Tab-separated table of C-alpha atoms in Angstrom:
chain	number	residue	atom	x	y	z
A	63	LYS	CA	3.196	71.871	221.743
A	64	PHE	CA	5.279	74.518	219.990
A	65	TYR	CA	2.470	77.078	219.933
A	66	ALA	CA	1.549	76.241	223.503
A	67	SER	CA	5.142	76.855	224.617
A	68	LEU	CA	5.265	80.073	222.600
A	69	PHE	CA	2.035	81.293	224.175
A	70	ALA	CA	3.306	80.402	227.653
A	71	CYS	CA	6.513	82.375	227.061
A	72	PHE	CA	4.465	85.332	225.816
A	73	CYS	CA	2.261	85.245	228.925
A	74	LEU	CA	5.319	84.979	231.179
A	75	GLY	CA	6.923	87.968	229.460
A	76	CYS	CA	3.758	90.033	229.881
A	77	PHE	CA	3.577	89.074	233.545
A	78	LEU	CA	7.196	90.091	234.161
A	79	LEU	CA	6.713	93.433	232.414
A	80	TYR	CA	3.571	94.090	234.423
A	81	SER	CA	5.277	93.146	237.695
A	82	VAL	CA	8.153	95.584	237.009
A	83	GLN	CA	5.722	98.384	236.217
A	84	PHE	CA	3.625	97.535	239.274
A	85	GLN	CA	6.661	97.681	241.581
A	86	GLU	CA	7.709	101.054	240.143
A	87	GLU	CA	4.265	102.647	240.349
A	88	ASN	CA	3.517	101.387	243.858
A	89	SER	CA	6.866	102.141	245.463
A	90	ILE	CA	6.722	103.984	248.790
A	91	LEU	CA	9.428	106.305	247.421
A	92	ASN	CA	6.943	107.897	245.024
A	93	GLU	CA	5.523	109.767	248.008
A	94	TYR	CA	8.804	111.669	248.460
A	95	MET	CA	9.320	112.752	244.856
A	96	GLY	CA	9.793	116.411	244.075
A	97	GLU	CA	10.139	117.612	247.653
A	98	GLU	CA	12.846	117.338	250.277
A	99	ALA	CA	12.069	114.834	252.995
A	100	GLU	CA	13.863	113.141	255.869
A	101	LEU	CA	14.507	109.493	255.110
A	102	THR	CA	15.988	106.577	257.020
A	103	ALA	CA	17.747	103.876	255.036
A	104	VAL	CA	19.997	100.842	255.373
A	105	VAL	CA	23.176	101.023	253.292
A	106	THR	CA	23.620	97.810	251.303
A	107	GLU	CA	26.598	98.819	249.140
A	108	VAL	CA	29.039	101.711	248.802
A	109	GLN	CA	30.685	102.376	245.433
A	110	LYS	CA	33.727	104.637	245.253
A	111	LEU	CA	33.920	106.310	241.852
A	112	GLU	CA	36.419	109.056	242.677
A	113	GLU	CA	37.989	110.571	245.787
A	114	GLU	CA	34.950	112.774	246.302
A	115	LYS	CA	32.311	110.830	244.417
A	116	PHE	CA	30.434	107.900	245.934
A	117	ARG	CA	27.252	105.985	245.294
A	118	LEU	CA	25.338	104.563	248.246
A	119	CYS	CA	22.913	101.777	247.461
A	120	CYS	CA	20.250	101.980	250.151
A	121	ARG	CA	16.964	100.404	251.127
A	122	VAL	CA	14.135	102.611	252.354
A	123	GLN	CA	11.364	100.452	253.811
A	124	GLY	CA	12.527	97.611	251.602
A	125	LYS	CA	12.703	99.696	248.397
A	126	LYS	CA	16.008	100.421	246.650
A	127	LEU	CA	17.305	103.983	246.451
A	128	LEU	CA	20.573	104.931	244.725
A	129	CYS	CA	22.161	107.943	246.434
A	130	SER	CA	25.027	110.061	245.108
A	131	TYR	CA	27.410	111.666	247.595
A	132	TYR	CA	30.041	114.197	246.498
A	133	ARG	CA	32.284	114.609	249.526
A	134	PRO	CA	35.294	112.738	250.953
A	135	LEU	CA	34.402	109.517	252.752
A	136	ASP	CA	37.137	107.721	254.680
A	137	GLU	CA	36.890	103.928	254.925
A	138	HIS	CA	33.625	103.974	253.027
A	139	TRP	CA	33.112	100.228	253.403
A	140	ARG	CA	32.350	100.685	257.088
A	141	LEU	CA	28.954	102.089	256.087
A	142	ILE	CA	27.808	98.717	254.726
A	143	GLY	CA	24.855	97.508	256.784
A	144	CYS	CA	24.557	100.757	258.774
A	145	THR	CA	21.311	102.679	259.142
A	146	ILE	CA	21.604	106.324	258.083
A	147	SER	CA	19.333	109.355	258.151
A	148	PHE	CA	19.383	112.170	255.586
A	149	HIS	CA	17.357	114.903	253.895
A	150	ALA	CA	16.967	114.536	250.141
A	151	SER	CA	14.608	114.969	247.237
A	152	VAL	CA	13.814	111.665	245.527
A	153	GLU	CA	13.784	111.616	241.728
A	154	LYS	CA	13.351	109.112	238.925
A	155	PRO	CA	16.339	108.737	236.577
A	156	ALA	CA	15.692	110.258	233.163
A	157	PRO	CA	15.536	107.857	230.195
A	158	ALA	CA	17.973	108.156	227.316
A	159	GLY	CA	17.211	111.160	225.122
A	160	ASN	CA	18.690	109.721	221.929
A	161	PRO	CA	18.308	106.312	220.271
A	162	ARG	CA	21.146	103.767	220.326
A	163	VAL	CA	22.860	105.284	223.364
A	164	PHE	CA	23.350	103.849	226.817
A	165	ASP	CA	20.069	104.061	228.740
A	166	TYR	CA	21.070	104.531	232.385
A	167	CYS	CA	17.437	104.512	233.493
A	168	LEU	CA	16.842	101.112	231.885
A	169	TYR	CA	20.111	99.809	233.350
A	170	LEU	CA	18.957	100.747	236.860
A	171	LYS	CA	15.614	99.064	236.256
A	172	THR	CA	17.414	95.779	235.579
A	173	LYS	CA	18.741	96.124	239.133
A	174	LYS	CA	15.249	96.992	240.440
A	175	ILE	CA	16.302	100.566	241.189
A	176	TYR	CA	13.608	103.074	240.222
A	177	HIS	CA	14.602	106.124	242.277
A	178	THR	CA	17.738	108.186	242.905
A	179	ALA	CA	18.756	111.022	245.226
A	180	VAL	CA	21.695	113.344	245.883
A	181	LEU	CA	22.914	113.638	249.479
A	182	ASP	CA	24.489	116.786	250.872
A	183	SER	CA	25.107	115.069	254.199
A	184	PHE	CA	23.937	112.138	256.307
A	185	ARG	CA	24.341	110.788	259.805
A	186	VAL	CA	24.727	107.225	261.000
A	187	ILE	CA	22.010	106.397	263.508
A	188	SER	CA	22.771	102.705	263.971
A	189	ARG	CA	25.703	100.386	263.329
A	190	ASP	CA	23.829	97.221	264.219
A	191	ARG	CA	24.416	94.946	261.250
A	192	THR	CA	23.146	91.545	260.258
A	193	PRO	CA	25.800	88.792	260.127
A	194	PHE	CA	25.789	88.971	256.322
A	195	TYR	CA	26.529	92.691	256.287
A	196	ARG	CA	29.266	92.264	258.912
A	197	LEU	CA	30.924	89.621	256.750
A	198	GLN	CA	30.567	91.762	253.626
A	199	GLU	CA	32.027	94.800	255.402
A	200	ARG	CA	35.067	92.805	256.557
A	201	LEU	CA	35.696	91.247	253.136
A	202	VAL	CA	35.350	94.512	251.220
A	203	GLY	CA	37.448	96.314	253.844
A	204	GLY	CA	40.105	93.590	253.636
A	205	ARG	CA	40.418	93.865	249.874
A	206	GLU	CA	40.602	97.679	250.037
A	207	GLU	CA	43.283	97.578	252.736
A	208	MET	CA	45.265	94.989	250.754
A	209	ILE	CA	45.311	97.186	247.660
A	210	ARG	CA	46.064	100.305	249.709
A	211	GLU	CA	49.108	98.671	251.314
A	212	MET	CA	50.534	97.958	247.859
A	213	GLU	CA	50.932	101.738	247.393
A	214	LEU	CA	49.911	101.615	243.754
A	215	SER	CA	48.768	104.411	241.494
A	216	ASP	CA	45.022	104.924	241.119
A	217	ASP	CA	44.983	103.430	237.608
A	218	VAL	CA	46.907	100.295	238.638
A	219	ALA	CA	44.831	99.839	241.793
A	220	GLY	CA	41.644	100.178	239.748
A	221	LEU	CA	42.964	97.645	237.229
A	222	ILE	CA	43.712	95.104	239.981
A	223	LYS	CA	40.258	95.519	241.484
A	224	GLY	CA	38.758	95.061	238.041
A	225	ILE	CA	40.662	91.861	237.269
A	226	LEU	CA	40.381	90.237	240.713
A	227	PHE	CA	36.931	91.373	241.806
A	228	GLY	CA	35.197	92.654	238.672
A	229	ASP	CA	34.993	96.152	240.177
A	230	THR	CA	35.530	98.535	237.259
A	231	LYS	CA	34.168	101.650	238.968
A	232	SER	CA	37.675	102.807	239.942
A	233	LEU	CA	39.009	102.496	236.392
A	234	SER	CA	39.426	105.655	234.384
A	235	GLU	CA	37.186	106.002	231.352
A	236	GLU	CA	40.200	105.943	229.019
A	237	THR	CA	41.496	102.670	230.476
A	238	TYR	CA	38.128	100.929	230.281
A	239	LYS	CA	37.616	102.203	226.732
A	240	ALA	CA	41.007	100.768	225.727
A	241	PHE	CA	40.002	97.336	227.060
A	242	ARG	CA	36.763	97.459	225.086
A	243	GLN	CA	38.453	98.531	221.875
A	244	ASN	CA	41.006	95.700	221.913
A	245	GLY	CA	38.387	93.094	222.859
A	246	THR	CA	39.735	92.224	226.323
A	247	ALA	CA	37.053	93.864	228.495
A	248	HIS	CA	35.823	90.398	229.481
A	249	VAL	CA	38.806	89.989	231.841
A	250	LEU	CA	37.335	92.791	233.958
A	251	ALA	CA	34.185	90.780	234.671
A	252	VAL	CA	34.366	87.979	237.226
A	253	SER	CA	33.327	84.869	235.341
A	254	GLY	CA	33.948	81.165	234.977
A	255	LEU	CA	37.621	81.943	234.270
A	256	HIS	CA	38.112	83.229	237.820
A	257	VAL	CA	36.168	80.363	239.362
A	258	GLY	CA	38.165	77.914	237.237
A	259	MET	CA	41.419	79.386	238.551
A	260	LEU	CA	40.169	78.997	242.119
A	261	TYR	CA	39.215	75.414	241.325
A	262	GLY	CA	42.690	74.778	239.927
A	263	VAL	CA	44.267	76.083	243.133
A	264	TYR	CA	41.880	73.900	245.142
A	265	ARG	CA	42.748	70.760	243.163
A	266	LYS	CA	46.457	71.485	243.518
A	267	ALA	CA	46.144	71.992	247.278
A	268	ALA	CA	43.810	69.048	247.836
A	269	GLY	CA	45.910	66.667	245.764
A	270	LYS	CA	44.591	63.124	245.980
A	271	ARG	CA	42.852	63.600	249.319
A	272	LYS	CA	39.414	61.979	249.426
A	273	SER	CA	38.181	63.803	252.513
A	274	ALA	CA	34.610	65.130	252.341
A	275	LEU	CA	35.857	68.267	254.105
A	276	CYS	CA	37.762	69.500	251.042
A	277	PRO	CA	34.689	70.169	248.834
A	278	ILE	CA	33.011	71.922	251.770
A	279	LEU	CA	36.038	74.184	252.227
A	280	PHE	CA	36.067	74.947	248.506
A	281	LEU	CA	32.375	75.814	248.598
A	282	GLY	CA	33.040	78.149	251.526
A	283	LEU	CA	35.867	79.770	249.535
A	284	LEU	CA	33.516	80.368	246.608
A	285	LEU	CA	30.912	81.951	248.868
A	286	LEU	CA	33.522	84.245	250.422
A	287	TYR	CA	34.804	85.229	246.986
A	288	GLY	CA	31.274	85.904	245.766
A	289	THR	CA	30.643	88.138	248.769
A	290	ALA	CA	33.919	90.010	248.173
A	291	THR	CA	32.783	90.730	244.590
A	292	LEU	CA	29.367	91.893	245.913
A	293	TRP	CA	27.606	89.104	244.013
A	294	SER	CA	27.550	90.656	240.579
A	295	VAL	CA	25.453	88.928	237.915
A	296	SER	CA	28.487	87.336	236.250
A	297	VAL	CA	29.956	85.892	239.454
A	298	THR	CA	26.566	84.576	240.578
A	299	ARG	CA	26.157	82.813	237.237
A	300	ALA	CA	29.706	81.452	237.382
A	301	ILE	CA	29.388	80.044	240.909
A	302	PHE	CA	25.883	78.651	240.736
C-alpha cells in the first residue's frame, strides 16, 4: 500500500507539472508575443503599488495577463470588472538569473500567470460587470475610502491595509523588511487569527441566541471579508 500510494503521488505530480506546461504552451497569448497588438481584456484586479504605478490583472479570452501601468489612476478600483482595450506587446516574465533569489517568474506561475505587458494607455469600452465584480468593486472602494478619510500618512495607511486586509503592496520596502526581520510579518497576512477575531465578535454579539439566522449572517460576513481581501491564498485557507 505504501509503494502504491507513493507511485500514485508521483503520477499526480507528473500530471500537474504537465498540465501547467500545457497551459503555458497553448495559451492564446503566445500569438501576440514580440509584437504590438490590440487586445481586449476584462480587469479582474487592480493593485496600487505607488501613486503612478499600478498592476492590472486581466483576462484575455480567459487567459490571465498581468499588465503594468505607470501613470496616475484615480479611483482605480472602479476598473474592476470593466472591459478595456489597449495596444501592448505581450512578453513572458524572465526567470531568476541567480540561484537562491526570489523567482518572480515562478511566483507568477503559481498564480497561473504566464504573460505580462506594459500599458502606455487604455480605454474602457464596457462597464457592464457581473454581480461578483460589482460587489468586489464596492467592497474594495469602501475600504479605500475608509482609509482615505482617516487622512493618514502613506506608511500608516499601508500598514492598516496590511493588517486588516493582508494587502502589503502599499507598504514601503523598508517597513516590510523590518516586519520580516523581527519575525512579525505573519500579522500582515490574513489568516486564522483574523477569522478568529471575527468569530469572537460574532459570539459576543450573538450571545446565547439559538437562532439559525446567526450562523448564516456570520457566514455572509466571512464571504464579504474574503471578497474585500481579494481572496488571497491565506484567507481562503482560513475561511474554508
